Amino acid sequence: MHCNYFRGVNLRVILGAGQTRYDGWISTQENELNLLSIDDWNRLFSEKSIDVMLAEHVWEHLTYEEGILAAINCYKYLKPGGYIRCAVPDKNFRNDWYQNMVQVGGPGSIEHPAATHKIVYDYQTLENVFKSAGFIVSLLEYCDETGNFYYTYWNENDGMIGRSFRFDTRNSIEKLGMVSIIIDAKKPLIIKV
């Protein structure tokens, strides 16, 4: 995979994709695109070449400071007017099972995917990570400090998040089982006059 291969196409990239594959999206893994490595970014993409990025439960595997650096790198490679849809576990979700599972270091087993969690975000902290990189942030789903859950409609064709209110089967209007903080972090298109 090299940036020349993708020139002239609508670039939609899944960061830390794991097994996730969507038509029209390029799935990347940490071993080929480490979000903190500018060399990896340069090897795969040109600056300002990506239209959309998608990161579902990736940022919690970075420290707060690493999260800012990763956001800065994303900003550099997004086209003006592009965005990243990012989802992370929610520190404010009032569910003991969930909080045990997503805690820093995970629930115990080193084989568990959450074993490498380095932070559990609340919505304000996640917003600050992306605002620090220059993004304009829209909250799509999150819990506030009292545990109330907020949902704003978002189109799954613009970046599908499985661990979300509408698409996780553990959720219903009566009971929430698996939620995420979901944001769209937009890189503004600025026209100088």
CSV table of N, CA and C in Angstrom, one decimal, residues 7-168:
chain,number,residue,atom,x,y,z
A,7,ARG,N,-3.9,7.8,-5.4
A,7,ARG,CA,-4.1,9.2,-5.9
A,7,ARG,C,-5.4,9.2,-6.8
A,8,GLY,N,-6.2,10.3,-6.6
A,8,GLY,CA,-7.4,10.5,-7.5
A,8,GLY,C,-8.6,9.7,-7.0
A,9,VAL,N,-8.5,9.0,-5.9
A,9,VAL,CA,-9.7,8.3,-5.4
A,9,VAL,C,-10.2,9.0,-4.1
A,10,ASN,N,-11.5,8.7,-3.8
A,10,ASN,CA,-12.0,9.2,-2.5
A,10,ASN,C,-11.4,8.3,-1.4
A,11,LEU,N,-10.5,8.8,-0.7
A,11,LEU,CA,-9.8,8.0,0.3
A,11,LEU,C,-10.5,8.0,1.6
A,12,ARG,N,-11.0,6.8,2.0
A,12,ARG,CA,-11.6,6.5,3.3
A,12,ARG,C,-10.8,5.4,4.0
A,13,VAL,N,-10.3,5.8,5.2
A,13,VAL,CA,-9.3,4.9,5.8
A,13,VAL,C,-9.8,4.5,7.2
A,14,ILE,N,-9.8,3.2,7.5
A,14,ILE,CA,-10.1,2.7,8.8
A,14,ILE,C,-8.8,2.5,9.6
A,15,LEU,N,-8.7,3.2,10.7
A,15,LEU,CA,-7.4,3.1,11.5
A,15,LEU,C,-7.6,2.0,12.6
A,16,GLY,N,-6.6,1.2,12.7
A,16,GLY,CA,-6.6,0.1,13.7
A,16,GLY,C,-7.8,-0.8,13.4
A,17,ALA,N,-8.0,-1.2,12.2
A,17,ALA,CA,-9.3,-1.9,11.8
A,17,ALA,C,-9.5,-3.2,12.4
A,18,GLY,N,-8.5,-4.0,12.8
A,18,GLY,CA,-8.7,-5.3,13.3
A,18,GLY,C,-9.4,-6.1,12.2
A,19,GLN,N,-10.5,-6.8,12.4
A,19,GLN,CA,-11.2,-7.5,11.4
A,19,GLN,C,-12.2,-6.7,10.6
A,20,THR,N,-12.3,-5.4,10.9
A,20,THR,CA,-13.3,-4.6,10.2
A,20,THR,C,-13.0,-4.3,8.8
A,21,ARG,N,-13.9,-4.6,7.9
A,21,ARG,CA,-13.8,-4.4,6.5
A,21,ARG,C,-15.1,-3.8,6.0
A,22,TYR,N,-15.0,-2.6,5.3
A,22,TYR,CA,-16.2,-2.1,4.7
A,22,TYR,C,-15.9,-1.8,3.2
A,23,ASP,N,-16.8,-2.0,2.3
A,23,ASP,CA,-16.6,-1.6,0.9
A,23,ASP,C,-16.3,-0.2,0.8
A,24,GLY,N,-15.3,0.1,0.0
A,24,GLY,CA,-14.9,1.5,-0.3
A,24,GLY,C,-14.0,2.1,0.8
A,25,TRP,N,-13.6,1.3,1.8
A,25,TRP,CA,-12.7,1.8,2.8
A,25,TRP,C,-11.4,1.0,2.8
A,26,ILE,N,-10.3,1.6,3.1
A,26,ILE,CA,-9.0,0.9,3.3
A,26,ILE,C,-8.8,0.6,4.8
A,27,SER,N,-8.7,-0.7,5.1
A,27,SER,CA,-8.5,-1.1,6.5
A,27,SER,C,-7.0,-1.1,6.8
A,28,THR,N,-6.6,-0.5,7.9
A,28,THR,CA,-5.2,-0.5,8.2
A,28,THR,C,-5.0,-1.1,9.6
A,29,GLN,N,-3.8,-1.6,9.9
A,29,GLN,CA,-3.5,-2.2,11.2
A,29,GLN,C,-2.3,-1.4,11.8
A,30,GLU,N,-2.2,-1.6,13.1
A,30,GLU,CA,-1.1,-0.9,13.8
A,30,GLU,C,0.3,-1.2,13.2
A,31,ASN,N,0.5,-2.5,12.8
A,31,ASN,CA,1.8,-2.9,12.3
A,31,ASN,C,2.2,-2.2,10.9
A,32,GLU,N,1.2,-1.7,10.2
A,32,GLU,CA,1.4,-1.0,8.9
A,32,GLU,C,1.3,0.5,9.1
A,33,LEU,N,0.4,1.0,9.9
A,33,LEU,CA,0.2,2.4,10.2
A,33,LEU,C,0.1,2.6,11.7
A,34,ASN,N,1.2,2.9,12.3
A,34,ASN,CA,1.3,3.3,13.7
A,34,ASN,C,0.9,4.7,13.7
A,35,LEU,N,-0.2,5.1,14.4
A,35,LEU,CA,-0.7,6.5,14.3
A,35,LEU,C,0.3,7.5,14.8
A,36,LEU,N,1.3,7.0,15.6
A,36,LEU,CA,2.3,8.0,16.1
A,36,LEU,C,3.6,8.1,15.3
A,37,SER,N,3.7,7.3,14.2
A,37,SER,CA,4.8,7.3,13.4
A,37,SER,C,4.6,8.1,12.1
A,38,ILE,N,5.3,9.2,12.0
A,38,ILE,CA,5.1,10.0,10.8
A,38,ILE,C,5.7,9.3,9.6
A,39,ASP,N,6.7,8.4,9.8
A,39,ASP,CA,7.3,7.6,8.7
A,39,ASP,C,6.2,6.7,8.1
A,40,ASP,N,5.4,6.1,9.0
A,40,ASP,CA,4.4,5.2,8.5
A,40,ASP,C,3.4,6.0,7.7
A,41,TRP,N,3.0,7.2,8.2
A,41,TRP,CA,2.0,8.0,7.5
A,41,TRP,C,2.6,8.4,6.1
A,42,ASN,N,3.8,8.9,6.1
A,42,ASN,CA,4.5,9.3,4.9
A,42,ASN,C,4.6,8.2,3.8
A,43,ARG,N,4.9,7.0,4.3
A,43,ARG,CA,5.0,5.8,3.5
A,43,ARG,C,3.7,5.5,2.8
A,44,LEU,N,2.6,5.7,3.4
A,44,LEU,CA,1.3,5.2,2.9
A,44,LEU,C,0.5,6.3,2.2
A,45,PHE,N,0.6,7.5,2.7
A,45,PHE,CA,-0.3,8.6,2.2
A,45,PHE,C,0.5,9.9,2.0
A,46,SER,N,-0.1,10.7,1.2
A,46,SER,CA,0.4,12.1,1.0
A,46,SER,C,-0.3,13.0,2.0
A,47,GLU,N,0.3,14.1,2.4
A,47,GLU,CA,-0.4,15.0,3.3
A,47,GLU,C,-1.6,15.6,2.6
A,48,LYS,N,-2.7,15.8,3.4
A,48,LYS,CA,-3.9,16.3,2.9
A,48,LYS,C,-4.6,15.5,1.8
A,49,SER,N,-4.4,14.1,1.9
A,49,SER,CA,-4.9,13.3,0.8
A,49,SER,C,-6.1,12.4,1.2
A,50,ILE,N,-6.5,12.3,2.5
A,50,ILE,CA,-7.5,11.4,3.0
A,50,ILE,C,-8.8,12.2,3.2
A,51,ASP,N,-9.9,11.7,2.7
A,51,ASP,CA,-11.2,12.3,2.9
A,51,ASP,C,-11.8,12.1,4.3
A,52,VAL,N,-11.8,10.8,4.7
A,52,VAL,CA,-12.4,10.4,5.9
A,52,VAL,C,-11.6,9.3,6.6
A,53,MET,N,-11.5,9.4,7.9
A,53,MET,CA,-10.9,8.4,8.7
A,53,MET,C,-11.9,7.9,9.7
A,54,LEU,N,-11.8,6.6,10.1
A,54,LEU,CA,-12.7,6.0,11.0
A,54,LEU,C,-11.8,5.2,12.1
A,55,ALA,N,-12.1,5.5,13.3
A,55,ALA,CA,-11.3,4.8,14.4
A,55,ALA,C,-12.3,4.4,15.5
A,56,GLU,N,-12.6,3.1,15.5
A,56,GLU,CA,-13.6,2.5,16.5
A,56,GLU,C,-12.8,1.8,17.6
A,57,HIS,N,-12.8,2.4,18.8
A,57,HIS,CA,-12.1,1.9,19.9
A,57,HIS,C,-10.6,1.6,19.7
A,58,VAL,N,-9.9,2.8,19.3
A,58,VAL,CA,-8.5,2.8,19.0
A,58,VAL,C,-7.8,3.7,20.0
A,59,TRP,N,-8.4,4.9,20.2
A,59,TRP,CA,-7.7,6.0,21.0
A,59,TRP,C,-7.5,5.6,22.4
A,60,GLU,N,-8.2,4.7,23.0
A,60,GLU,CA,-8.0,4.3,24.4
A,60,GLU,C,-6.8,3.4,24.6
A,61,HIS,N,-6.2,3.0,23.4
A,61,HIS,CA,-5.0,2.2,23.5
A,61,HIS,C,-3.7,3.1,23.5
A,62,LEU,N,-4.0,4.4,23.5
A,62,LEU,CA,-2.9,5.4,23.5
A,62,LEU,C,-3.0,6.2,24.8
A,63,THR,N,-1.9,6.8,25.3
A,63,THR,CA,-2.0,7.7,26.4
A,63,THR,C,-2.7,9.0,25.9
A,64,TYR,N,-3.0,9.8,26.9
A,64,TYR,CA,-3.6,11.1,26.5
A,64,TYR,C,-2.7,11.9,25.5
A,65,GLU,N,-1.4,11.9,25.9
A,65,GLU,CA,-0.5,12.7,25.1
A,65,GLU,C,-0.3,12.0,23.7
A,66,GLU,N,-0.2,10.7,23.7
A,66,GLU,CA,-0.2,10.0,22.4
A,66,GLU,C,-1.4,10.2,21.6
A,67,GLY,N,-2.6,10.3,22.2
A,67,GLY,CA,-3.8,10.6,21.5
A,67,GLY,C,-3.8,11.9,20.8
A,68,ILE,N,-3.2,12.9,21.5
A,68,ILE,CA,-3.0,14.3,20.8
A,68,ILE,C,-2.1,14.2,19.6
A,69,LEU,N,-1.0,13.5,19.8
A,69,LEU,CA,0.0,13.3,18.7
A,69,LEU,C,-0.7,12.6,17.5
A,70,ALA,N,-1.4,11.5,17.8
A,70,ALA,CA,-2.2,10.8,16.7
A,70,ALA,C,-3.2,11.7,16.1
A,71,ALA,N,-3.9,12.5,16.8
A,71,ALA,CA,-4.8,13.5,16.2
A,71,ALA,C,-4.1,14.5,15.4
A,72,ILE,N,-3.0,15.0,15.8
A,72,ILE,CA,-2.2,15.9,15.0
A,72,ILE,C,-1.8,15.3,13.6
A,73,ASN,N,-1.4,14.0,13.7
A,73,ASN,CA,-1.0,13.3,12.5
A,73,ASN,C,-2.2,13.1,11.6
A,74,CYS,N,-3.3,12.8,12.1
A,74,CYS,CA,-4.6,12.6,11.3
A,74,CYS,C,-4.9,13.9,10.6
A,75,TYR,N,-4.8,15.0,11.4
A,75,TYR,CA,-5.1,16.4,10.9
A,75,TYR,C,-4.2,16.7,9.7
A,76,LYS,N,-3.0,16.3,9.8
A,76,LYS,CA,-2.0,16.6,8.7
A,76,LYS,C,-2.3,15.8,7.4
A,77,TYR,N,-2.9,14.6,7.5
A,77,TYR,CA,-3.1,13.8,6.3
A,77,TYR,C,-4.6,13.9,5.8
A,78,LEU,N,-5.5,14.5,6.6
A,78,LEU,CA,-6.8,14.7,6.1
A,78,LEU,C,-6.8,15.9,5.1
A,79,LYS,N,-7.7,15.8,4.1
A,79,LYS,CA,-8.0,16.9,3.3
A,79,LYS,C,-8.7,18.0,4.1
A,80,PRO,N,-8.5,19.3,3.7
A,80,PRO,CA,-9.4,20.3,4.3
A,80,PRO,C,-10.8,20.0,4.0
A,81,GLY,N,-11.7,20.0,5.1
A,81,GLY,CA,-13.0,19.6,4.9
A,81,GLY,C,-13.3,18.2,5.3
A,82,GLY,N,-12.2,17.4,5.5
A,82,GLY,CA,-12.3,16.0,5.8
A,82,GLY,C,-12.6,15.9,7.3
A,83,TYR,N,-12.8,14.6,7.8
A,83,TYR,CA,-13.1,14.4,9.2
A,83,TYR,C,-12.6,13.0,9.6
A,84,ILE,N,-12.5,12.9,10.9
A,84,ILE,CA,-12.3,11.5,11.5
A,84,ILE,C,-13.5,11.3,12.4
A,85,ARG,N,-14.1,10.1,12.2
A,85,ARG,CA,-15.2,9.7,13.2
A,85,ARG,C,-14.4,8.7,14.1
A,86,CYS,N,-14.5,9.1,15.4
A,86,CYS,CA,-13.8,8.3,16.4
A,86,CYS,C,-14.7,7.9,17.5
A,87,ALA,N,-14.6,6.6,18.0
A,87,ALA,CA,-15.4,6.1,19.0
A,87,ALA,C,-14.5,5.5,20.1
A,88,VAL,N,-14.8,5.7,21.4
A,88,VAL,CA,-14.0,5.2,22.5
A,88,VAL,C,-15.0,4.8,23.6
A,89,PRO,N,-14.6,3.9,24.5
A,89,PRO,CA,-15.4,3.6,25.7
A,89,PRO,C,-15.7,4.8,26.5
A,90,ASP,N,-16.8,4.9,27.1
A,90,ASP,CA,-17.3,6.0,27.8
A,90,ASP,C,-17.2,5.9,29.4
A,91,LYS,N,-16.3,6.7,30.0
A,91,LYS,CA,-16.1,6.7,31.4
A,91,LYS,C,-17.4,7.0,32.2
A,92,ASN,N,-18.3,7.8,31.6
A,92,ASN,CA,-19.5,8.2,32.3
A,92,ASN,C,-20.7,7.2,32.2
A,93,PHE,N,-20.5,6.1,31.4
A,93,PHE,CA,-21.6,5.1,31.3
A,93,PHE,C,-21.7,4.4,32.6
A,94,ARG,N,-22.9,4.4,33.2
A,94,ARG,CA,-23.2,3.8,34.5
A,94,ARG,C,-23.5,2.3,34.4
A,95,ASN,N,-22.5,1.5,34.2
A,95,ASN,CA,-22.7,0.1,34.1
A,95,ASN,C,-21.4,-0.6,34.6
A,96,ASP,N,-21.5,-1.3,35.8
A,96,ASP,CA,-20.3,-1.9,36.4
A,96,ASP,C,-19.6,-2.9,35.5
A,97,TRP,N,-20.4,-3.8,34.9
A,97,TRP,CA,-19.8,-4.8,34.0
A,97,TRP,C,-19.0,-4.1,32.9
A,98,TYR,N,-19.6,-3.1,32.3
A,98,TYR,CA,-18.9,-2.3,31.2
A,98,TYR,C,-17.6,-1.7,31.7
A,99,GLN,N,-17.7,-1.0,32.8
A,99,GLN,CA,-16.6,-0.2,33.4
A,99,GLN,C,-15.4,-1.2,33.7
A,100,ASN,N,-15.8,-2.4,34.3
A,100,ASN,CA,-14.8,-3.4,34.6
A,100,ASN,C,-14.1,-3.9,33.3
A,101,MET,N,-14.8,-4.0,32.2
A,101,MET,CA,-14.3,-4.5,31.0
A,101,MET,C,-13.4,-3.5,30.3
A,102,VAL,N,-13.7,-2.2,30.3
A,102,VAL,CA,-13.0,-1.1,29.6
A,102,VAL,C,-11.9,-0.4,30.4
A,103,GLN,N,-11.8,-0.8,31.7
A,103,GLN,CA,-10.8,-0.1,32.5
A,103,GLN,C,-9.4,-0.1,32.0
A,104,VAL,N,-8.6,0.8,32.4
A,104,VAL,CA,-7.2,0.8,32.1
A,104,VAL,C,-6.6,-0.6,32.5
A,105,GLY,N,-6.0,-1.3,31.5
A,105,GLY,CA,-5.4,-2.6,31.7
A,105,GLY,C,-6.4,-3.7,31.5
A,106,GLY,N,-7.7,-3.4,31.3
A,106,GLY,CA,-8.7,-4.4,31.0
A,106,GLY,C,-9.2,-5.1,32.2
A,107,PRO,N,-10.0,-6.2,32.0
A,107,PRO,CA,-10.6,-6.9,33.1
A,107,PRO,C,-9.7,-7.9,33.8
A,108,GLY,N,-8.5,-8.1,33.3
A,108,GLY,CA,-7.6,-9.1,34.0
A,108,GLY,C,-6.7,-9.9,33.0
A,109,SER,N,-7.2,-10.6,32.1
A,109,SER,CA,-6.5,-11.4,31.2
A,109,SER,C,-5.6,-10.5,30.2
A,110,ILE,N,-4.4,-10.9,30.0
A,110,ILE,CA,-3.5,-10.1,29.1
A,110,ILE,C,-3.9,-10.4,27.7
A,111,GLU,N,-4.7,-11.4,27.4
A,111,GLU,CA,-5.2,-11.7,26.1
A,111,GLU,C,-6.5,-10.9,25.7
A,112,HIS,N,-7.1,-10.3,26.7
A,112,HIS,CA,-8.3,-9.5,26.5
A,112,HIS,C,-7.9,-8.2,25.7
A,113,PRO,N,-8.7,-7.9,24.7
A,113,PRO,CA,-8.4,-6.7,23.9
A,113,PRO,C,-8.2,-5.4,24.7
A,114,ALA,N,-8.9,-5.3,25.8
A,114,ALA,CA,-8.8,-4.1,26.7
A,114,ALA,C,-7.5,-4.1,27.6
A,115,ALA,N,-6.7,-5.2,27.5
A,115,ALA,CA,-5.5,-5.3,28.3
A,115,ALA,C,-4.6,-4.1,28.0
A,116,THR,N,-4.6,-3.6,26.8
A,116,THR,CA,-3.7,-2.5,26.4
A,116,THR,C,-4.4,-1.1,26.5
A,117,HIS,N,-5.6,-1.0,27.2
A,117,HIS,CA,-6.2,0.3,27.4
A,117,HIS,C,-5.3,1.1,28.3
A,118,LYS,N,-5.0,2.4,27.9
A,118,LYS,CA,-4.2,3.3,28.7
A,118,LYS,C,-5.0,4.4,29.3
A,119,ILE,N,-6.2,4.6,28.8
A,119,ILE,CA,-7.1,5.7,29.3
A,119,ILE,C,-8.5,5.3,29.1
A,120,VAL,N,-9.4,5.8,29.9
A,120,VAL,CA,-10.9,5.7,29.7
A,120,VAL,C,-11.3,7.2,29.6
A,121,TYR,N,-11.9,7.6,28.5
A,121,TYR,CA,-12.3,8.9,28.2
A,121,TYR,C,-13.7,9.3,28.7
A,122,ASP,N,-13.8,10.5,29.1
A,122,ASP,CA,-15.2,11.1,29.2
A,122,ASP,C,-15.2,12.0,27.9
A,123,TYR,N,-16.4,12.5,27.6
A,123,TYR,CA,-16.6,13.2,26.4
A,123,TYR,C,-15.7,14.5,26.3
A,124,GLN,N,-15.6,15.2,27.4
A,124,GLN,CA,-14.8,16.4,27.4
A,124,GLN,C,-13.3,16.2,27.1
A,125,THR,N,-12.8,15.1,27.7
A,125,THR,CA,-11.4,14.8,27.5
A,125,THR,C,-11.1,14.4,26.0
A,126,LEU,N,-12.0,13.6,25.5
A,126,LEU,CA,-11.9,13.2,24.0
A,126,LEU,C,-12.0,14.5,23.1
A,127,GLU,N,-13.0,15.3,23.4
A,127,GLU,CA,-13.1,16.6,22.6
A,127,GLU,C,-11.8,17.3,22.7
A,128,ASN,N,-11.2,17.5,23.9
A,128,ASN,CA,-9.9,18.2,24.0
A,128,ASN,C,-8.8,17.7,23.2
A,129,VAL,N,-8.7,16.3,23.2
A,129,VAL,CA,-7.6,15.7,22.4
A,129,VAL,C,-7.7,16.2,20.9
A,130,PHE,N,-8.9,16.2,20.3
A,130,PHE,CA,-9.0,16.6,18.9
A,130,PHE,C,-9.0,18.1,18.7
A,131,LYS,N,-9.6,18.8,19.7
A,131,LYS,CA,-9.5,20.3,19.6
A,131,LYS,C,-8.0,20.8,19.7
A,132,SER,N,-7.2,20.1,20.5
A,132,SER,CA,-5.8,20.4,20.6
A,132,SER,C,-5.1,20.3,19.3
A,133,ALA,N,-5.6,19.4,18.4
A,133,ALA,CA,-4.9,19.2,17.1
A,133,ALA,C,-5.5,20.2,16.0
A,134,GLY,N,-6.5,21.0,16.4
A,134,GLY,CA,-7.1,21.9,15.4
A,134,GLY,C,-8.4,21.6,14.9
A,135,PHE,N,-9.0,20.4,15.3
A,135,PHE,CA,-10.3,20.0,14.8
A,135,PHE,C,-11.4,20.7,15.4
A,136,ILE,N,-12.6,20.8,14.7
A,136,ILE,CA,-13.9,21.2,15.2
A,136,ILE,C,-14.6,19.9,15.5
A,137,VAL,N,-15.1,19.8,16.8
A,137,VAL,CA,-15.6,18.5,17.2
A,137,VAL,C,-17.1,18.6,17.4
A,138,SER,N,-17.8,17.6,16.8
A,138,SER,CA,-19.3,17.4,17.1
A,138,SER,C,-19.5,16.1,17.8
A,139,LEU,N,-20.2,16.2,18.9
A,139,LEU,CA,-20.5,15.0,19.7
A,139,LEU,C,-21.7,14.3,19.1
A,140,LEU,N,-21.6,13.0,18.8
A,140,LEU,CA,-22.7,12.2,18.2
A,140,LEU,C,-23.4,11.3,19.3
A,141,GLU,N,-22.6,10.7,20.1
A,141,GLU,CA,-23.1,9.9,21.2
A,141,GLU,C,-22.2,10.0,22.4
A,142,TYR,N,-22.8,10.1,23.6
A,142,TYR,CA,-22.0,10.2,24.8
A,142,TYR,C,-22.9,10.2,26.1
A,143,CYS,N,-22.3,9.9,27.2
A,143,CYS,CA,-22.9,10.1,28.5
A,143,CYS,C,-22.4,11.3,29.2
A,144,ASP,N,-23.2,12.0,29.9
A,144,ASP,CA,-22.8,13.2,30.6
A,144,ASP,C,-22.3,12.7,32.0
A,145,GLU,N,-21.9,13.7,32.8
A,145,GLU,CA,-21.4,13.4,34.2
A,145,GLU,C,-22.4,12.7,35.1
A,146,THR,N,-23.7,12.8,34.8
A,146,THR,CA,-24.7,12.2,35.6
A,146,THR,C,-25.1,10.8,35.1
A,147,GLY,N,-24.5,10.4,33.9
A,147,GLY,CA,-24.8,9.2,33.3
A,147,GLY,C,-25.9,9.2,32.3
A,148,ASN,N,-26.5,10.4,32.1
A,148,ASN,CA,-27.5,10.5,31.0
A,148,ASN,C,-26.8,10.3,29.6
A,149,PHE,N,-27.5,9.5,28.8
A,149,PHE,CA,-27.0,9.2,27.4
A,149,PHE,C,-27.6,10.2,26.4
A,150,TYR,N,-26.7,10.7,25.5
A,150,TYR,CA,-27.2,11.7,24.5
A,150,TYR,C,-26.8,11.0,23.1
A,151,TYR,N,-27.8,11.2,22.2
A,151,TYR,CA,-27.6,10.6,20.9
A,151,TYR,C,-28.1,11.7,19.9
A,152,THR,N,-27.2,11.9,18.9
A,152,THR,CA,-27.6,12.8,17.7
A,152,THR,C,-27.5,11.9,16.5
A,153,TYR,N,-28.4,12.0,15.6
A,153,TYR,CA,-28.4,11.1,14.4
A,153,TYR,C,-27.1,11.3,13.7
A,154,TRP,N,-26.5,10.2,13.2
A,154,TRP,CA,-25.4,10.2,12.3
A,154,TRP,C,-25.6,9.1,11.3
A,155,ASN,N,-25.0,9.3,10.1
A,155,ASN,CA,-25.2,8.4,9.0
A,155,ASN,C,-24.1,7.4,9.0
A,156,GLU,N,-24.5,6.1,9.1
A,156,GLU,CA,-23.5,5.0,9.1
A,156,GLU,C,-22.7,4.9,7.8
A,157,ASN,N,-23.2,5.4,6.7
A,157,ASN,CA,-22.4,5.4,5.5
A,157,ASN,C,-21.2,6.4,5.5
A,158,ASP,N,-21.3,7.3,6.5
A,158,ASP,CA,-20.2,8.2,6.6
A,158,ASP,C,-19.1,7.7,7.6
A,159,GLY,N,-19.3,6.5,8.1
A,159,GLY,CA,-18.4,5.8,9.0
A,159,GLY,C,-19.2,5.0,10.0
A,160,MET,N,-19.2,3.7,9.8
A,160,MET,CA,-20.0,2.8,10.7
A,160,MET,C,-19.3,2.5,12.0
A,161,ILE,N,-20.0,2.7,13.1
A,161,ILE,CA,-19.5,2.4,14.4
A,161,ILE,C,-20.4,1.3,14.9
A,162,GLY,N,-19.9,0.1,15.1
A,162,GLY,CA,-20.6,-1.1,15.6
A,162,GLY,C,-21.0,-0.9,17.0
A,163,ARG,N,-20.1,-0.5,17.9
A,163,ARG,CA,-20.4,-0.3,19.3
A,163,ARG,C,-21.1,1.0,19.5
A,164,SER,N,-22.3,1.1,19.1
A,164,SER,CA,-23.1,2.4,19.1
A,164,SER,C,-24.5,2.1,19.5
A,165,PHE,N,-25.2,3.1,19.8
A,165,PHE,CA,-26.6,3.0,20.3
A,165,PHE,C,-27.5,2.2,19.2
A,166,ARG,N,-27.4,2.6,18.0
A,166,ARG,CA,-28.3,1.9,17.0
A,166,ARG,C,-27.8,0.6,16.5
A,167,PHE,N,-26.5,0.3,16.5
A,167,PHE,CA,-26.0,-0.8,15.9
A,167,PHE,C,-25.5,-1.9,16.8
A,168,ASP,N,-25.4,-1.7,18.1
A,168,ASP,CA,-25.0,-2.8,19.0
A,168,ASP,C,-26.3,-3.4,19.5
